[in-house]
Amino acid sequence: MSVALRVIPCLDVHDGRVVKGVNFTNLRDAGDPVELARAYGERGADELVFLDISASSQGRATTRAVVTRCAETVFIPLCVGGGVGSVDDVDALLRCGADKVGINTGAIRRPQAIDEISARFGNQVIVLSLDARREVGQPSGFGVTTHGGRTAAGLDAIEWVREAVDRGAGEILLNSMDADGTTDGFDLEMIEAVRAVVDVPVIASGGAGTVEHFVQAARAGADAVLAASVFHYGTLSISQVKDGLRASGFQVR
């Protein structure tokens, strides 16, 4: 595990607004991304993840103007994903102020994009955004999905994450599609399975509902814990999560 656990709010952006649903459906508005970014920066977030959740399914690039405004607003690392598939896409987002770039559908479509991006910018810039779910027939029991969880990729999640790190992914954003938005807890088995095969940082995502859920994810091997609903709607604060992690013996930033 890295020296200190990071607590990361996630902005799922659709048509310029932050939204949140359950399993990426029944989306409801959660606010303006720039205002939320500012608030989270002031409330002690360690990083911010900005995901344009409809970019790949709609075949367009991430909303760069919004990314630029977020980057100008916050002074913590910003990871941006959605519609990324090439060195040029990453270059454009870094110029907008992103510190790291998440790639999902674009890497599955063309895995060598990971090699190219890592060679150009270094592996610390590239985050494999992995939307995985339990899938019968995959060797590990976990399969990969694309297009915001709408399409099965026909890949074993654990085999894919190992390949992606070998190609140069420097971090894994592991989102459980089964748990996403449910607030019933992270998929701990999935976190443990990924942790067992890679030595890069793993960000656990999908399912946070209580402080104890974050603690459980950390115990399962997560280097960072990410959530959206509980932070956006005020169920939990970042400081509450950090206090809970500290009380359970984890070092936080």
PDB file of C-alpha atoms in Angstrom:
ATOM      1  CA  MET A   1       0.000   0.000   0.000  1.00  0.00           C
ATOM      2  CA  SER A   2       1.185   3.531  -0.675  1.00  0.00           C
ATOM      3  CA  VAL A   3       2.290   5.727   2.217  1.00  0.00           C
ATOM      4  CA  ALA A   4      -1.030   7.520   2.673  1.00  0.00           C
ATOM      5  CA  LEU A   5      -4.518   6.641   1.483  1.00  0.00           C
ATOM      6  CA  ARG A   6      -6.158   9.170  -0.817  1.00  0.00           C
ATOM      7  CA  VAL A   7      -9.831  10.111  -0.662  1.00  0.00           C
ATOM      8  CA  ILE A   8     -11.146  11.112  -4.072  1.00  0.00           C
ATOM      9  CA  PRO A   9     -14.535  12.519  -5.113  1.00  0.00           C
ATOM     10  CA  CYS A  10     -15.643  11.632  -8.639  1.00  0.00           C
ATOM     11  CA  LEU A  11     -17.474  13.975 -10.974  1.00  0.00           C
ATOM     12  CA  ASP A  12     -19.458  11.934 -13.515  1.00  0.00           C
ATOM     13  CA  VAL A  13     -20.248  14.544 -16.157  1.00  0.00           C
ATOM     14  CA  HIS A  14     -23.028  14.250 -18.751  1.00  0.00           C
ATOM     15  CA  ASP A  15     -23.889  17.170 -21.056  1.00  0.00           C
ATOM     16  CA  GLY A  16     -21.863  19.556 -18.896  1.00  0.00           C
ATOM     17  CA  ARG A  17     -23.519  18.665 -15.581  1.00  0.00           C
ATOM     18  CA  VAL A  18     -22.481  16.326 -12.785  1.00  0.00           C
ATOM     19  CA  VAL A  19     -24.893  13.408 -12.591  1.00  0.00           C
ATOM     20  CA  LYS A  20     -25.233  10.255 -10.532  1.00  0.00           C
ATOM     21  CA  GLY A  21     -27.367   7.175 -10.912  1.00  0.00           C
ATOM     22  CA  VAL A  22     -27.339   3.491 -10.033  1.00  0.00           C
ATOM     23  CA  ASN A  23     -25.309   1.202 -12.292  1.00  0.00           C
ATOM     24  CA  PHE A  24     -24.924   4.208 -14.652  1.00  0.00           C
ATOM     25  CA  THR A  25     -28.705   4.459 -15.239  1.00  0.00           C
ATOM     26  CA  ASN A  26     -31.504   6.705 -13.916  1.00  0.00           C
ATOM     27  CA  LEU A  27     -29.113   9.647 -13.820  1.00  0.00           C
ATOM     28  CA  ARG A  28     -30.055  12.642 -11.700  1.00  0.00           C
ATOM     29  CA  ASP A  29     -28.453  16.050 -11.548  1.00  0.00           C
ATOM     30  CA  ALA A  30     -25.856  16.662  -8.849  1.00  0.00           C
ATOM     31  CA  GLY A  31     -24.677  20.123  -9.783  1.00  0.00           C
ATOM     32  CA  ASP A  32     -22.189  22.204 -11.728  1.00  0.00           C
ATOM     33  CA  PRO A  33     -18.799  20.496 -12.125  1.00  0.00           C
ATOM     34  CA  VAL A  34     -16.753  23.638 -11.577  1.00  0.00           C
ATOM     35  CA  GLU A  35     -18.615  24.582  -8.390  1.00  0.00           C
ATOM     36  CA  LEU A  36     -18.356  21.035  -7.056  1.00  0.00           C
ATOM     37  CA  ALA A  37     -14.655  20.903  -7.913  1.00  0.00           C
ATOM     38  CA  ARG A  38     -14.068  24.124  -5.976  1.00  0.00           C
ATOM     39  CA  ALA A  39     -16.013  22.859  -2.968  1.00  0.00           C
ATOM     40  CA  TYR A  40     -14.141  19.543  -2.860  1.00  0.00           C
ATOM     41  CA  GLY A  41     -10.790  21.303  -3.117  1.00  0.00           C
ATOM     42  CA  GLU A  42     -11.742  23.386  -0.084  1.00  0.00           C
ATOM     43  CA  ARG A  43     -13.020  20.355   1.863  1.00  0.00           C
ATOM     44  CA  GLY A  44      -9.817  18.364   1.793  1.00  0.00           C
ATOM     45  CA  ALA A  45     -10.111  16.103  -1.250  1.00  0.00           C
ATOM     46  CA  ASP A  46      -6.725  14.637  -2.169  1.00  0.00           C
ATOM     47  CA  GLU A  47      -7.511  14.409  -5.873  1.00  0.00           C
ATOM     48  CA  LEU A  48     -10.456  14.836  -8.192  1.00  0.00           C
ATOM     49  CA  VAL A  49     -11.603  12.476 -10.937  1.00  0.00           C
ATOM     50  CA  PHE A  50     -13.606  13.954 -13.811  1.00  0.00           C
ATOM     51  CA  LEU A  51     -15.276  11.367 -16.058  1.00  0.00           C
ATOM     52  CA  ASP A  52     -17.261  12.363 -19.127  1.00  0.00           C
ATOM     53  CA  ILE A  53     -19.467   9.280 -18.927  1.00  0.00           C
ATOM     54  CA  SER A  54     -21.139   9.690 -22.310  1.00  0.00           C
ATOM     55  CA  ALA A  55     -18.083  10.639 -24.392  1.00  0.00           C
ATOM     56  CA  SER A  56     -17.306   7.131 -25.673  1.00  0.00           C
ATOM     57  CA  SER A  57     -20.904   6.102 -26.310  1.00  0.00           C
ATOM     58  CA  GLN A  58     -21.524   9.381 -28.155  1.00  0.00           C
ATOM     59  CA  GLY A  59     -18.199   9.200 -29.991  1.00  0.00           C
ATOM     60  CA  ARG A  60     -16.841  12.570 -28.923  1.00  0.00           C
ATOM     61  CA  ALA A  61     -13.945  13.998 -26.975  1.00  0.00           C
ATOM     62  CA  THR A  62     -14.183  14.975 -23.311  1.00  0.00           C
ATOM     63  CA  THR A  63     -15.703  18.416 -22.713  1.00  0.00           C
ATOM     64  CA  ARG A  64     -12.413  20.287 -22.680  1.00  0.00           C
ATOM     65  CA  ALA A  65     -13.755  23.720 -21.757  1.00  0.00           C
ATOM     66  CA  VAL A  66     -15.231  22.320 -18.544  1.00  0.00           C
ATOM     67  CA  VAL A  67     -11.962  20.506 -17.770  1.00  0.00           C
ATOM     68  CA  THR A  68     -10.048  23.752 -18.204  1.00  0.00           C
ATOM     69  CA  ARG A  69     -12.383  25.594 -15.827  1.00  0.00           C
ATOM     70  CA  CYS A  70     -12.105  22.809 -13.228  1.00  0.00           C
ATOM     71  CA  ALA A  71      -8.315  22.803 -13.486  1.00  0.00           C
ATOM     72  CA  GLU A  72      -8.224  26.562 -12.976  1.00  0.00           C
ATOM     73  CA  THR A  73     -10.422  26.189  -9.902  1.00  0.00           C
ATOM     74  CA  VAL A  74      -8.708  23.430  -7.929  1.00  0.00           C
ATOM     75  CA  PHE A  75      -5.134  23.011  -6.745  1.00  0.00           C
ATOM     76  CA  ILE A  76      -5.149  19.242  -6.253  1.00  0.00           C
ATOM     77  CA  PRO A  77      -4.368  16.607  -8.895  1.00  0.00           C
ATOM     78  CA  LEU A  78      -7.071  16.243 -11.541  1.00  0.00           C
ATOM     79  CA  CYS A  79      -7.602  12.990 -13.435  1.00  0.00           C
ATOM     80  CA  VAL A  80      -9.784  13.254 -16.536  1.00  0.00           C
ATOM     81  CA  GLY A  81     -11.333  10.464 -18.601  1.00  0.00           C
ATOM     82  CA  GLY A  82     -13.937   9.908 -21.279  1.00  0.00           C
ATOM     83  CA  GLY A  83     -13.430   9.414 -24.997  1.00  0.00           C
ATOM     84  CA  VAL A  84      -9.630   9.079 -24.686  1.00  0.00           C
ATOM     85  CA  GLY A  85      -7.970   6.866 -27.276  1.00  0.00           C
ATOM     86  CA  SER A  86      -4.711   8.408 -28.450  1.00  0.00           C
ATOM     87  CA  VAL A  87      -1.580  10.371 -27.605  1.00  0.00           C
ATOM     88  CA  ASP A  88      -3.243  13.457 -29.108  1.00  0.00           C
ATOM     89  CA  ASP A  89      -6.278  13.102 -26.815  1.00  0.00           C
ATOM     90  CA  VAL A  90      -4.002  12.913 -23.770  1.00  0.00           C
ATOM     91  CA  ASP A  91      -1.902  15.841 -24.964  1.00  0.00           C
ATOM     92  CA  ALA A  92      -5.035  17.978 -25.349  1.00  0.00           C
ATOM     93  CA  LEU A  93      -6.291  17.134 -21.837  1.00  0.00           C
ATOM     94  CA  LEU A  94      -2.915  17.791 -20.239  1.00  0.00           C
ATOM     95  CA  ARG A  95      -2.890  21.179 -21.967  1.00  0.00           C
ATOM     96  CA  CYS A  96      -6.334  21.829 -20.459  1.00  0.00           C
ATOM     97  CA  GLY A  97      -4.828  21.296 -17.001  1.00  0.00           C
ATOM     98  CA  ALA A  98      -5.334  17.592 -16.297  1.00  0.00           C
ATOM     99  CA  ASP A  99      -2.559  15.943 -14.290  1.00  0.00           C
ATOM    100  CA  LYS A 100      -3.543  12.380 -15.200  1.00  0.00           C
ATOM    101  CA  VAL A 101      -5.726  10.903 -17.910  1.00  0.00           C
ATOM    102  CA  GLY A 102      -8.021   7.900 -17.651  1.00  0.00           C
ATOM    103  CA  ILE A 103      -8.461   5.543 -20.596  1.00  0.00           C
ATOM    104  CA  ASN A 104     -11.055   2.782 -20.844  1.00  0.00           C
ATOM    105  CA  THR A 105     -12.925   2.033 -24.083  1.00  0.00           C
ATOM    106  CA  GLY A 106     -10.108   3.490 -26.196  1.00  0.00           C
ATOM    107  CA  ALA A 107      -7.561   1.102 -24.674  1.00  0.00           C
ATOM    108  CA  ILE A 108      -9.779  -1.923 -25.181  1.00  0.00           C
ATOM    109  CA  ARG A 109     -10.345  -0.937 -28.790  1.00  0.00           C
ATOM    110  CA  ARG A 110      -6.601  -0.428 -29.325  1.00  0.00           C
ATOM    111  CA  PRO A 111      -4.404  -1.689 -26.461  1.00  0.00           C
ATOM    112  CA  GLN A 112      -1.177  -0.302 -27.962  1.00  0.00           C
ATOM    113  CA  ALA A 113      -2.523   3.181 -27.173  1.00  0.00           C
ATOM    114  CA  ILE A 114      -1.397   2.499 -23.585  1.00  0.00           C
ATOM    115  CA  ASP A 115       2.170   1.802 -24.765  1.00  0.00           C
ATOM    116  CA  GLU A 116       2.208   4.955 -26.903  1.00  0.00           C
ATOM    117  CA  ILE A 117       0.811   7.248 -24.199  1.00  0.00           C
ATOM    118  CA  SER A 118       3.149   5.832 -21.552  1.00  0.00           C
ATOM    119  CA  ALA A 119       6.169   6.203 -23.847  1.00  0.00           C
ATOM    120  CA  ARG A 120       5.278   9.822 -24.604  1.00  0.00           C
ATOM    121  CA  PHE A 121       4.217  11.102 -21.184  1.00  0.00           C
ATOM    122  CA  GLY A 122       5.344   8.507 -18.615  1.00  0.00           C
ATOM    123  CA  ASN A 123       3.254   5.897 -16.855  1.00  0.00           C
ATOM    124  CA  GLN A 124       2.371   8.285 -14.004  1.00  0.00           C
ATOM    125  CA  VAL A 125       0.048  10.102 -16.445  1.00  0.00           C
ATOM    126  CA  ILE A 126      -2.002   7.111 -17.618  1.00  0.00           C
ATOM    127  CA  VAL A 127      -4.755   5.617 -15.482  1.00  0.00           C
ATOM    128  CA  LEU A 128      -6.571   2.495 -16.672  1.00  0.00           C
ATOM    129  CA  SER A 129     -10.237   3.146 -15.942  1.00  0.00           C
ATOM    130  CA  LEU A 130     -11.699  -0.319 -15.535  1.00  0.00           C
ATOM    131  CA  ASP A 131     -15.476  -0.776 -15.425  1.00  0.00           C
ATOM    132  CA  ALA A 132     -15.776  -4.411 -14.342  1.00  0.00           C
ATOM    133  CA  ARG A 133     -18.607  -6.650 -13.219  1.00  0.00           C
ATOM    134  CA  ARG A 134     -19.152 -10.232 -12.185  1.00  0.00           C
ATOM    135  CA  GLU A 135     -19.416 -12.290 -15.352  1.00  0.00           C
ATOM    136  CA  VAL A 136     -19.978 -16.020 -15.683  1.00  0.00           C
ATOM    137  CA  GLY A 137     -17.566 -17.590 -18.128  1.00  0.00           C
ATOM    138  CA  GLN A 138     -14.563 -15.370 -17.400  1.00  0.00           C
ATOM    139  CA  PRO A 139     -11.636 -17.196 -15.716  1.00  0.00           C
ATOM    140  CA  SER A 140     -11.543 -14.778 -12.769  1.00  0.00           C
ATOM    141  CA  GLY A 141     -15.316 -14.389 -12.584  1.00  0.00           C
ATOM    142  CA  PHE A 142     -14.970 -10.692 -13.478  1.00  0.00           C
ATOM    143  CA  GLY A 143     -15.529  -9.257 -16.942  1.00  0.00           C
ATOM    144  CA  VAL A 144     -14.749  -5.877 -18.515  1.00  0.00           C
ATOM    145  CA  THR A 145     -17.423  -3.486 -19.802  1.00  0.00           C
ATOM    146  CA  THR A 146     -17.173  -0.440 -22.076  1.00  0.00           C
ATOM    147  CA  HIS A 147     -19.262   2.568 -23.071  1.00  0.00           C
ATOM    148  CA  GLY A 148     -20.208   3.463 -19.503  1.00  0.00           C
ATOM    149  CA  GLY A 149     -20.944  -0.118 -18.549  1.00  0.00           C
ATOM    150  CA  ARG A 150     -23.346  -0.693 -21.394  1.00  0.00           C
ATOM    151  CA  THR A 151     -21.303  -3.182 -23.445  1.00  0.00           C
ATOM    152  CA  ALA A 152     -19.514  -6.385 -22.434  1.00  0.00           C
ATOM    153  CA  ALA A 153     -15.973  -6.342 -23.836  1.00  0.00           C
ATOM    154  CA  GLY A 154     -15.475 -10.114 -23.780  1.00  0.00           C
ATOM    155  CA  LEU A 155     -12.332  -9.704 -21.667  1.00  0.00           C
ATOM    156  CA  ASP A 156     -11.389 -11.139 -18.299  1.00  0.00           C
ATOM    157  CA  ALA A 157     -10.905  -8.179 -15.958  1.00  0.00           C
ATOM    158  CA  ILE A 158      -7.896  -9.590 -14.140  1.00  0.00           C
ATOM    159  CA  GLU A 159      -6.094 -10.622 -17.325  1.00  0.00           C
ATOM    160  CA  TRP A 160      -6.805  -7.200 -18.845  1.00  0.00           C
ATOM    161  CA  VAL A 161      -5.560  -5.251 -15.843  1.00  0.00           C
ATOM    162  CA  ARG A 162      -2.325  -7.254 -15.843  1.00  0.00           C
ATOM    163  CA  GLU A 163      -1.800  -6.591 -19.565  1.00  0.00           C
ATOM    164  CA  ALA A 164      -2.553  -2.883 -19.183  1.00  0.00           C
ATOM    165  CA  VAL A 165       0.051  -2.468 -16.432  1.00  0.00           C
ATOM    166  CA  ASP A 166       2.590  -4.411 -18.505  1.00  0.00           C
ATOM    167  CA  ARG A 167       1.906  -1.969 -21.345  1.00  0.00           C
ATOM    168  CA  GLY A 168       2.475   1.074 -19.136  1.00  0.00           C
ATOM    169  CA  ALA A 169      -0.640   1.969 -17.145  1.00  0.00           C
ATOM    170  CA  GLY A 170       0.591   3.580 -13.936  1.00  0.00           C
ATOM    171  CA  GLU A 171      -2.599   3.371 -11.889  1.00  0.00           C
ATOM    172  CA  ILE A 172      -5.908   1.471 -11.904  1.00  0.00           C
ATOM    173  CA  LEU A 173      -9.293   3.102 -11.363  1.00  0.00           C
ATOM    174  CA  LEU A 174     -11.322   0.014 -10.503  1.00  0.00           C
ATOM    175  CA  ASN A 175     -15.062   0.577 -10.721  1.00  0.00           C
ATOM    176  CA  SER A 176     -17.507  -2.191  -9.862  1.00  0.00           C
ATOM    177  CA  MET A 177     -20.459  -1.825 -12.215  1.00  0.00           C
ATOM    178  CA  ASP A 178     -22.542  -4.118  -9.997  1.00  0.00           C
ATOM    179  CA  ALA A 179     -21.975  -1.918  -6.950  1.00  0.00           C
ATOM    180  CA  ASP A 180     -21.928   1.478  -8.690  1.00  0.00           C
ATOM    181  CA  GLY A 181     -24.331   3.908  -7.035  1.00  0.00           C
ATOM    182  CA  THR A 182     -25.879   1.265  -4.772  1.00  0.00           C
ATOM    183  CA  THR A 183     -24.195   2.516  -1.546  1.00  0.00           C
ATOM    184  CA  ASP A 184     -24.098  -1.152  -0.433  1.00  0.00           C
ATOM    185  CA  GLY A 185     -20.292  -1.329  -0.219  1.00  0.00           C
ATOM    186  CA  PHE A 186     -17.330  -1.867  -2.526  1.00  0.00           C
ATOM    187  CA  ASP A 187     -16.760  -5.215  -4.275  1.00  0.00           C
ATOM    188  CA  LEU A 188     -13.981  -6.355  -1.937  1.00  0.00           C
ATOM    189  CA  GLU A 189     -13.271  -9.581  -3.814  1.00  0.00           C
ATOM    190  CA  MET A 190     -12.665  -7.596  -6.990  1.00  0.00           C
ATOM    191  CA  ILE A 191     -10.278  -5.218  -5.211  1.00  0.00           C
ATOM    192  CA  GLU A 192      -8.360  -8.155  -3.730  1.00  0.00           C
ATOM    193  CA  ALA A 193      -8.175  -9.915  -7.110  1.00  0.00           C
ATOM    194  CA  VAL A 194      -6.724  -6.849  -8.845  1.00  0.00           C
ATOM    195  CA  ARG A 195      -4.388  -6.069  -5.945  1.00  0.00           C
ATOM    196  CA  ALA A 196      -2.957  -9.595  -6.220  1.00  0.00           C
ATOM    197  CA  VAL A 197      -1.740  -9.150  -9.803  1.00  0.00           C
ATOM    198  CA  VAL A 198      -0.490  -5.544 -10.044  1.00  0.00           C
ATOM    199  CA  ASP A 199       1.932  -3.415  -8.059  1.00  0.00           C
ATOM    200  CA  VAL A 200       0.666   0.000  -9.210  1.00  0.00           C
ATOM    201  CA  PRO A 201      -1.793   2.043  -7.124  1.00  0.00           C
ATOM    202  CA  VAL A 202      -5.415   0.867  -7.161  1.00  0.00           C
ATOM    203  CA  ILE A 203      -8.307   3.309  -6.713  1.00  0.00           C
ATOM    204  CA  ALA A 204     -11.441   1.540  -5.449  1.00  0.00           C
ATOM    205  CA  SER A 205     -14.712   2.845  -6.881  1.00  0.00           C
ATOM    206  CA  GLY A 206     -18.354   1.841  -6.828  1.00  0.00           C
ATOM    207  CA  GLY A 207     -20.628   1.185  -3.880  1.00  0.00           C
ATOM    208  CA  ALA A 208     -19.518   3.479  -1.050  1.00  0.00           C
ATOM    209  CA  GLY A 209     -22.310   4.175   1.428  1.00  0.00           C
ATOM    210  CA  THR A 210     -20.742   4.326   4.896  1.00  0.00           C
ATOM    211  CA  VAL A 211     -17.381   5.174   6.433  1.00  0.00           C
ATOM    212  CA  GLU A 212     -16.872   1.481   7.174  1.00  0.00           C
ATOM    213  CA  HIS A 213     -17.135   0.701   3.458  1.00  0.00           C
ATOM    214  CA  PHE A 214     -14.089   2.889   2.801  1.00  0.00           C
ATOM    215  CA  VAL A 215     -12.195   1.138   5.605  1.00  0.00           C
ATOM    216  CA  GLN A 216     -13.079  -2.259   4.131  1.00  0.00           C
ATOM    217  CA  ALA A 217     -11.797  -1.191   0.695  1.00  0.00           C
ATOM    218  CA  ALA A 218      -8.517  -0.056   2.227  1.00  0.00           C
ATOM    219  CA  ARG A 219      -8.156  -3.371   4.036  1.00  0.00           C
ATOM    220  CA  ALA A 220      -8.786  -5.173   0.725  1.00  0.00           C
ATOM    221  CA  GLY A 221      -5.749  -3.423  -0.746  1.00  0.00           C
ATOM    222  CA  ALA A 222      -6.947  -0.128  -2.218  1.00  0.00           C
ATOM    223  CA  ASP A 223      -4.419   2.726  -2.255  1.00  0.00           C
ATOM    224  CA  ALA A 224      -7.182   5.274  -2.752  1.00  0.00           C
ATOM    225  CA  VAL A 225     -10.943   5.303  -2.240  1.00  0.00           C
ATOM    226  CA  LEU A 226     -13.327   7.091  -4.570  1.00  0.00           C
ATOM    227  CA  ALA A 227     -16.985   7.986  -4.258  1.00  0.00           C
ATOM    228  CA  ALA A 228     -19.600  10.203  -5.833  1.00  0.00           C
ATOM    229  CA  SER A 229     -23.151   9.908  -4.454  1.00  0.00           C
ATOM    230  CA  VAL A 230     -22.303  10.045  -0.754  1.00  0.00           C
ATOM    231  CA  PHE A 231     -20.198  13.174  -1.243  1.00  0.00           C
ATOM    232  CA  HIS A 232     -22.437  14.959  -3.776  1.00  0.00           C
ATOM    233  CA  TYR A 233     -25.602  14.580  -1.705  1.00  0.00           C
ATOM    234  CA  GLY A 234     -23.992  15.235   1.680  1.00  0.00           C
ATOM    235  CA  THR A 235     -24.406  11.745   3.172  1.00  0.00           C
ATOM    236  CA  LEU A 236     -20.734  11.769   4.160  1.00  0.00           C
ATOM    237  CA  SER A 237     -18.004  14.385   4.178  1.00  0.00           C
ATOM    238  CA  ILE A 238     -14.409  13.844   3.122  1.00  0.00           C
ATOM    239  CA  SER A 239     -13.280  14.648   6.666  1.00  0.00           C
ATOM    240  CA  GLN A 240     -15.598  11.966   8.104  1.00  0.00           C
ATOM    241  CA  VAL A 241     -14.086   9.374   5.754  1.00  0.00           C
ATOM    242  CA  LYS A 242     -10.547  10.436   6.618  1.00  0.00           C
ATOM    243  CA  ASP A 243     -11.307  10.359  10.343  1.00  0.00           C
ATOM    244  CA  GLY A 244     -12.733   6.853   9.991  1.00  0.00           C
ATOM    245  CA  LEU A 245      -9.689   5.621   8.077  1.00  0.00           C
ATOM    246  CA  ARG A 246      -7.358   7.143  10.683  1.00  0.00           C
ATOM    247  CA  ALA A 247      -9.336   5.533  13.507  1.00  0.00           C
ATOM    248  CA  SER A 248      -8.869   2.172  11.781  1.00  0.00           C
ATOM    249  CA  GLY A 249      -5.101   2.599  11.672  1.00  0.00           C
ATOM    250  CA  PHE A 250      -4.621   3.929   8.148  1.00  0.00           C
ATOM    251  CA  GLN A 251      -2.492   6.917   7.314  1.00  0.00           C
ATOM    252  CA  VAL A 252      -4.305   9.532   5.249  1.00  0.00           C
ATOM    253  CA  ARG A 253      -3.193  12.764   3.676  1.00  0.00           C
TER     254      ARG A 253
END
